[in-house]
PDB file of C-alpha atoms in Angstrom:
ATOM      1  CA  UNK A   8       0.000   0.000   0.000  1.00 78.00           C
ATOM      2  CA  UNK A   9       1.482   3.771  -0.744  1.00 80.00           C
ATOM      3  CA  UNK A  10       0.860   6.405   1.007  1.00 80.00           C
ATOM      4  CA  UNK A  11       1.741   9.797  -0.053  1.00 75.00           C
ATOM      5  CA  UNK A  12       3.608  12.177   2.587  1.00 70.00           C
ATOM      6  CA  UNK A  13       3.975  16.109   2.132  1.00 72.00           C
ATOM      7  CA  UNK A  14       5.658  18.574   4.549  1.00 66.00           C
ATOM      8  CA  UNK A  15       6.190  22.124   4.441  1.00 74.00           C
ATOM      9  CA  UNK A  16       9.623  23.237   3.197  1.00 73.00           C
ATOM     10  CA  UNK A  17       9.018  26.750   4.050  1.00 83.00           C
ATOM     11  CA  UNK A  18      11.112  28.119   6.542  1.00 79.00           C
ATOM     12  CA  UNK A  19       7.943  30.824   7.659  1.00 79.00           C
ATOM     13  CA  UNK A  20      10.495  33.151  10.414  1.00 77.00           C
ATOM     14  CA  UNK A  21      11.991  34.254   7.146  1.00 77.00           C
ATOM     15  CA  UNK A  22       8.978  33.753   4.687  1.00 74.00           C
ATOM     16  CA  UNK A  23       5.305  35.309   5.447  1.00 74.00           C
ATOM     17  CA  UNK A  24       2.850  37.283   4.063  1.00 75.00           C
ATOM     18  CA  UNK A  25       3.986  41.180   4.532  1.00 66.00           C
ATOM     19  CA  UNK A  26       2.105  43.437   6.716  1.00 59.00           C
ATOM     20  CA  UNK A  27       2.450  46.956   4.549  1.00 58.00           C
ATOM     21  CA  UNK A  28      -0.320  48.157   4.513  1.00 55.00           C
ATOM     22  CA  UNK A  29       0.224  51.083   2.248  1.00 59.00           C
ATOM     23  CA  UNK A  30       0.910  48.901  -0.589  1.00 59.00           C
ATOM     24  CA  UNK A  31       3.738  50.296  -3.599  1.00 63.00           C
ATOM     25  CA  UNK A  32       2.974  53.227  -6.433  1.00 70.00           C
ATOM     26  CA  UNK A  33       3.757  50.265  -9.075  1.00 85.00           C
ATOM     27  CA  UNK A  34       3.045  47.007  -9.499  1.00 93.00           C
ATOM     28  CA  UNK A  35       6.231  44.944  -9.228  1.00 94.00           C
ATOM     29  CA  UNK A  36       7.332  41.781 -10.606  1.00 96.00           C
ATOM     30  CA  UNK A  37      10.238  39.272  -9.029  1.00 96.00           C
ATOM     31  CA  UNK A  38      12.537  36.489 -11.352  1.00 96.00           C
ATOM     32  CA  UNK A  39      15.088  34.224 -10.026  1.00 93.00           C
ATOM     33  CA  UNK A  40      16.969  33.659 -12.438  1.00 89.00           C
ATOM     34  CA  UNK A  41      19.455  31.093 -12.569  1.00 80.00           C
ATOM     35  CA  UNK A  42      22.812  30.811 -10.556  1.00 73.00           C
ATOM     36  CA  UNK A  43      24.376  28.222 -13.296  1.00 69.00           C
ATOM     37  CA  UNK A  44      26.600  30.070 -15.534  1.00 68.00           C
ATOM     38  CA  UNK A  45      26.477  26.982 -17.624  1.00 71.00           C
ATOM     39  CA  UNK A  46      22.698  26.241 -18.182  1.00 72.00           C
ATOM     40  CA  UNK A  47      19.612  27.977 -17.701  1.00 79.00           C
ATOM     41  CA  UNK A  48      15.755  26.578 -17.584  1.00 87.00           C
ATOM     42  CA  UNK A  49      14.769  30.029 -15.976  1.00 92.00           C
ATOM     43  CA  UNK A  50      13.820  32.083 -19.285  1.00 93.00           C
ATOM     44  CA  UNK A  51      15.214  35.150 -18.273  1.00 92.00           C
ATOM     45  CA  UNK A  52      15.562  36.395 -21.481  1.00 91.00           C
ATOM     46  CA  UNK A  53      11.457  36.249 -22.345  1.00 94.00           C
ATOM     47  CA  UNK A  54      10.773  37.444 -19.395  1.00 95.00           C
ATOM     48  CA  UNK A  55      13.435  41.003 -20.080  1.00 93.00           C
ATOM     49  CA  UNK A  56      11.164  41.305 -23.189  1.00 93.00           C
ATOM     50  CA  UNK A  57       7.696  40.525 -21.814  1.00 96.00           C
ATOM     51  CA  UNK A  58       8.461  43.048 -19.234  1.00 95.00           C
ATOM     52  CA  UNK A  59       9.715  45.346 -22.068  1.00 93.00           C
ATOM     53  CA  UNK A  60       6.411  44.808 -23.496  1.00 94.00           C
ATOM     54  CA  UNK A  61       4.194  45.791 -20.338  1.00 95.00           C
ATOM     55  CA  UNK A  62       6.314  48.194 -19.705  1.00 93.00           C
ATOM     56  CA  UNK A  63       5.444  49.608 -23.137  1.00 92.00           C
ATOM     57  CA  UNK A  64       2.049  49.530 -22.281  1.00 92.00           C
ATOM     58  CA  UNK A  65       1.796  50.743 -18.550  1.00 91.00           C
ATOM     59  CA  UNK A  66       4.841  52.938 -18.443  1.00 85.00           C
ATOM     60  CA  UNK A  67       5.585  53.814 -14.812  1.00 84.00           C
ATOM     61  CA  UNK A  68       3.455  51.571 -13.178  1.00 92.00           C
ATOM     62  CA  UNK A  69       5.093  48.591 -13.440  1.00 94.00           C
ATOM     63  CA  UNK A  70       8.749  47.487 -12.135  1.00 94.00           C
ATOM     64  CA  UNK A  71      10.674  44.204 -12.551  1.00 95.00           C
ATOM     65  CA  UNK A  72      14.020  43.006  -9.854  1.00 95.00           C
ATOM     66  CA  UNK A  73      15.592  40.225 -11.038  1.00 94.00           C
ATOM     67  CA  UNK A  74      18.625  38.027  -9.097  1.00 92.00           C
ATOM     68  CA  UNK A  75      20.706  36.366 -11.705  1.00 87.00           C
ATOM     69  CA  UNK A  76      24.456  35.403 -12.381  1.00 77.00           C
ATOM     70  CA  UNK A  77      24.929  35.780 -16.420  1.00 64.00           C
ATOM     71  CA  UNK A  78      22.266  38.184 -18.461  1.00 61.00           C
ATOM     72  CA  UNK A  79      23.090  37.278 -22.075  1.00 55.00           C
ATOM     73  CA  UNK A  80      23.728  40.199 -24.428  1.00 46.00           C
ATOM     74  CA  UNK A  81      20.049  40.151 -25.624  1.00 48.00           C
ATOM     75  CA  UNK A  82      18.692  40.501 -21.817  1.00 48.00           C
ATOM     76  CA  UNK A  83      21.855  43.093 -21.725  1.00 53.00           C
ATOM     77  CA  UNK A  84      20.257  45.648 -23.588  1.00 53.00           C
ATOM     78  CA  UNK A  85      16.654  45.691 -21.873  1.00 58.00           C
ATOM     79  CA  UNK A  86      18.072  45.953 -18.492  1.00 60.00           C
ATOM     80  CA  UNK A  87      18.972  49.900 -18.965  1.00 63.00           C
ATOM     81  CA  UNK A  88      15.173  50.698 -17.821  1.00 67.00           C
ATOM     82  CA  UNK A  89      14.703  52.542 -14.924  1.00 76.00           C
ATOM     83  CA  UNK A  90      12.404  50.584 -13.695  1.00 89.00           C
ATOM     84  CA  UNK A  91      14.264  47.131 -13.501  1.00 91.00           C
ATOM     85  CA  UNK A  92      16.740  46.244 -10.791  1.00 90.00           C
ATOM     86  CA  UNK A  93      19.280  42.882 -11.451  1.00 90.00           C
ATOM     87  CA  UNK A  94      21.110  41.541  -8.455  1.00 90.00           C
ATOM     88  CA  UNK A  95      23.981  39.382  -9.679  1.00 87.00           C
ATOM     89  CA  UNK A  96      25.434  39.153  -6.333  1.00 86.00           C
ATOM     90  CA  UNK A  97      24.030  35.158  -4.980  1.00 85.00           C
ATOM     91  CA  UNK A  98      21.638  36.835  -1.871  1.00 90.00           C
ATOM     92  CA  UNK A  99      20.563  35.188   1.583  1.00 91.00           C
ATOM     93  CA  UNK A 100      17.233  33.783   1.602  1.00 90.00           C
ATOM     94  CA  UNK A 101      16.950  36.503   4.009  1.00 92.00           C
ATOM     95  CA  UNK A 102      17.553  39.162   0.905  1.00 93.00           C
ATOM     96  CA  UNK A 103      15.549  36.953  -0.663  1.00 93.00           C
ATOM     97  CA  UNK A 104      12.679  37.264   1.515  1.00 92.00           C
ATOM     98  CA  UNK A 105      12.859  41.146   1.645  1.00 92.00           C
ATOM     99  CA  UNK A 106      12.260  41.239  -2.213  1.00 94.00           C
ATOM    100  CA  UNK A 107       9.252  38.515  -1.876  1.00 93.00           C
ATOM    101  CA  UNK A 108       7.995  41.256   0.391  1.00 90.00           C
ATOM    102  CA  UNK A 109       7.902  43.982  -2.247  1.00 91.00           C
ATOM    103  CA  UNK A 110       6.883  41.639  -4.680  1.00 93.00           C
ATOM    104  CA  UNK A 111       3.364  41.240  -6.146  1.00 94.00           C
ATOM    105  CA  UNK A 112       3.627  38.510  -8.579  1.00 96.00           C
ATOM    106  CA  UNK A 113       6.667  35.961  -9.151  1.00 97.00           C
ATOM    107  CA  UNK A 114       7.688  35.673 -13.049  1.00 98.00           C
ATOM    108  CA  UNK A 115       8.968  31.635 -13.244  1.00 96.00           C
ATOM    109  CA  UNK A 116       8.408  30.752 -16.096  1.00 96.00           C
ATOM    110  CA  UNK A 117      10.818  27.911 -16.140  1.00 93.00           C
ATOM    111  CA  UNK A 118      11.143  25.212 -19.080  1.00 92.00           C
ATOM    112  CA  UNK A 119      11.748  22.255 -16.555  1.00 89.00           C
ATOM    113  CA  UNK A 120      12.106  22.297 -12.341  1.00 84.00           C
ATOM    114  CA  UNK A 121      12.951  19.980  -9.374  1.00 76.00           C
ATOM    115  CA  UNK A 122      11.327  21.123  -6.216  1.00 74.00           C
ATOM    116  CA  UNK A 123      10.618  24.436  -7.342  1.00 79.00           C
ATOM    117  CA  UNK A 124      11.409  25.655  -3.327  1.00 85.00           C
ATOM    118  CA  UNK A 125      11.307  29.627  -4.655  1.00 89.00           C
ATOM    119  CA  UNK A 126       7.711  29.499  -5.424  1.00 91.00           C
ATOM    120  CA  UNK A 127       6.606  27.711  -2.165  1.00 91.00           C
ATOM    121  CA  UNK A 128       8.628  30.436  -0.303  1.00 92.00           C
ATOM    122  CA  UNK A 129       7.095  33.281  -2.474  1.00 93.00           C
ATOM    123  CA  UNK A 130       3.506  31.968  -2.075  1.00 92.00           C
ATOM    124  CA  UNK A 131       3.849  31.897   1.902  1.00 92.00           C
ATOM    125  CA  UNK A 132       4.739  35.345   1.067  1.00 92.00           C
ATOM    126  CA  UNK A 133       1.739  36.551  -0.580  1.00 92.00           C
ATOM    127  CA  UNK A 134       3.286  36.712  -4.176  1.00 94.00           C
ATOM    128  CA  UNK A 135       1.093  35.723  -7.125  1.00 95.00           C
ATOM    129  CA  UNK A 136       3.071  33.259  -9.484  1.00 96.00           C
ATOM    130  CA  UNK A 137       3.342  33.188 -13.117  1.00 97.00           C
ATOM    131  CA  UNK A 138       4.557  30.219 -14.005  1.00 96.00           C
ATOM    132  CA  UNK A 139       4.913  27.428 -16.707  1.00 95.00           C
ATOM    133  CA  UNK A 140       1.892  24.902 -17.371  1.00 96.00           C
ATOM    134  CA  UNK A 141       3.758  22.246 -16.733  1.00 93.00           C
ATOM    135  CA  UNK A 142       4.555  19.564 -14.423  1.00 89.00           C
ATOM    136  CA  UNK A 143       5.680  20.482 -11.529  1.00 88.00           C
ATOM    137  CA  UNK A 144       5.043  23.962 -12.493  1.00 89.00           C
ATOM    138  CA  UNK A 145       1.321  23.837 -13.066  1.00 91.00           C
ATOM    139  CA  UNK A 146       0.789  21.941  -9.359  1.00 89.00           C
ATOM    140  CA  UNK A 147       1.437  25.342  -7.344  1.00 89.00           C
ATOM    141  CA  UNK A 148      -1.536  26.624  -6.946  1.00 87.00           C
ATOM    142  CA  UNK A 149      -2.123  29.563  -9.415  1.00 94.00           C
ATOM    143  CA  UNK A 150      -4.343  30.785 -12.717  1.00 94.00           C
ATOM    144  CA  UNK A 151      -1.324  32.159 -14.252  1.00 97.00           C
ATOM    145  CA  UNK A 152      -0.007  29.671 -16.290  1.00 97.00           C
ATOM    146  CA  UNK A 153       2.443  30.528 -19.532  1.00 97.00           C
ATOM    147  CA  UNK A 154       0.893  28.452 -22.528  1.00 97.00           C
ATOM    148  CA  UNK A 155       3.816  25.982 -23.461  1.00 96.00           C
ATOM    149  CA  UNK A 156       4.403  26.228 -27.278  1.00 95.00           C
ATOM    150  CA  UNK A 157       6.419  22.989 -27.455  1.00 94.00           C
ATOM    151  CA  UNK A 158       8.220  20.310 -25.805  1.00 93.00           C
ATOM    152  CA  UNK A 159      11.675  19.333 -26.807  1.00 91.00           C
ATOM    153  CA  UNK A 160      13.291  15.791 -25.824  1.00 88.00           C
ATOM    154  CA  UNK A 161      16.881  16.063 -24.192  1.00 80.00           C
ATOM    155  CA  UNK A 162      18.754  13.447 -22.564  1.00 79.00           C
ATOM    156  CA  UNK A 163      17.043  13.522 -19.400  1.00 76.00           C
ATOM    157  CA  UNK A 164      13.620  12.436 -18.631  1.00 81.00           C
ATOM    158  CA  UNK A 165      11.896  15.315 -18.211  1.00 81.00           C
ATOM    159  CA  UNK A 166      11.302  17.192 -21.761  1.00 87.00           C
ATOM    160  CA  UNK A 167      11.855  20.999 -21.981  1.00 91.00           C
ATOM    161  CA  UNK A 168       8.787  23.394 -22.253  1.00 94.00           C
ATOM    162  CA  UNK A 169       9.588  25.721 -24.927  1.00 95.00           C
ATOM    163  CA  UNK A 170       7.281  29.202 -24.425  1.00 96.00           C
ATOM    164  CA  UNK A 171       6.842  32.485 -26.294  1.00 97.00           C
ATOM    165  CA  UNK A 172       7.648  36.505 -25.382  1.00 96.00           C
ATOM    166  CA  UNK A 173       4.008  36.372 -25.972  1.00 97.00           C
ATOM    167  CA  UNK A 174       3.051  33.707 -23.261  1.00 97.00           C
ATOM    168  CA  UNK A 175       5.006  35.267 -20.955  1.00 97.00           C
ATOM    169  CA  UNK A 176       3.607  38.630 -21.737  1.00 97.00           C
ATOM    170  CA  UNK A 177      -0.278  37.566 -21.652  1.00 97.00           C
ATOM    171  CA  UNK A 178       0.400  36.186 -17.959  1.00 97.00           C
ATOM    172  CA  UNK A 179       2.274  39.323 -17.035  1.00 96.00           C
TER     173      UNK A 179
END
């Protein structure tokens, strides 16, 4: 006979919903991008231009932070906005925390993920997540879901969600 077991991973005297009650003048967006200077499931690069897109649209009223290691040159030349912040330092989960707590909505729209501990720790923050409908992706409990266009075989397992600017940017 299985059973299945869950636990909480959330560590909830760093994570938890914040208690401003005078909320921010724009709406701001949070992506962790990845720390691997080798490889990258994170999409950081649709998600610079879906921002670029909003931002296009609602001018001043939206803002994007974004921890990463490596932008590529295409990411490079969105990132001169005013309105987006990149941390490439690696942060505590502390530092982490503080951004969750400015944060309305977490942008993860990753093409494959383990655990996925960022966007249990973000939820138990009050973030809404945009994120990849996809297994394990699509389990977290949220209606923003980015459409996948395609999924490509690799040598592990688990195949890699290919999305859009555009399914990024409909979510956003």
């Amino acid at each position: 006979q299985t059973e299945k077991v869950s636990w909480d991973f959330v560590d909830h005297d760093i994570f938890y919903m914040d208690q401003n009650p005078y909320g921010r003048p724009e709406f701001c967006f949070y992506h962790q991008g990845s720390l691997n200077t080798e490889y990258s499931s994170k999409n950081t690069e649709l998600v610079l231009s879906a921002f670029q897109k909003l931002n296009e649209e609602f001018p001043k009223e939206v803002r994007l932070i974004i921890t990463v290691n490596v932008i590529n040159s295409q990411g490079s030349s969105i990132i001169n906005e005013s309105n987006i912040t990149i941390y490439t330092q690696t942060l505590s989960r502390r530092e982490i925390a503080n951004i969750y707590s400015i944060t309305d909505c977490v942008v993860a729209p990753s093409s494959k993920e383990g655990l996925g501990l960022s966007l249990f720790e973000a939820q138990a923050c009050g973030c809404d997540l945009i994120t990849t409908d996809a297994p394990p992706m699509n389990a977290h409990q949220t209606k923003y879901l980015c459409k996948v266009d395609n999924f490509k075989k690799e040598k592990t397992l688990v195949p890699i969600a290919e999305l859009t600017i555009d399914s990024v940017y409909e979510q956003m």
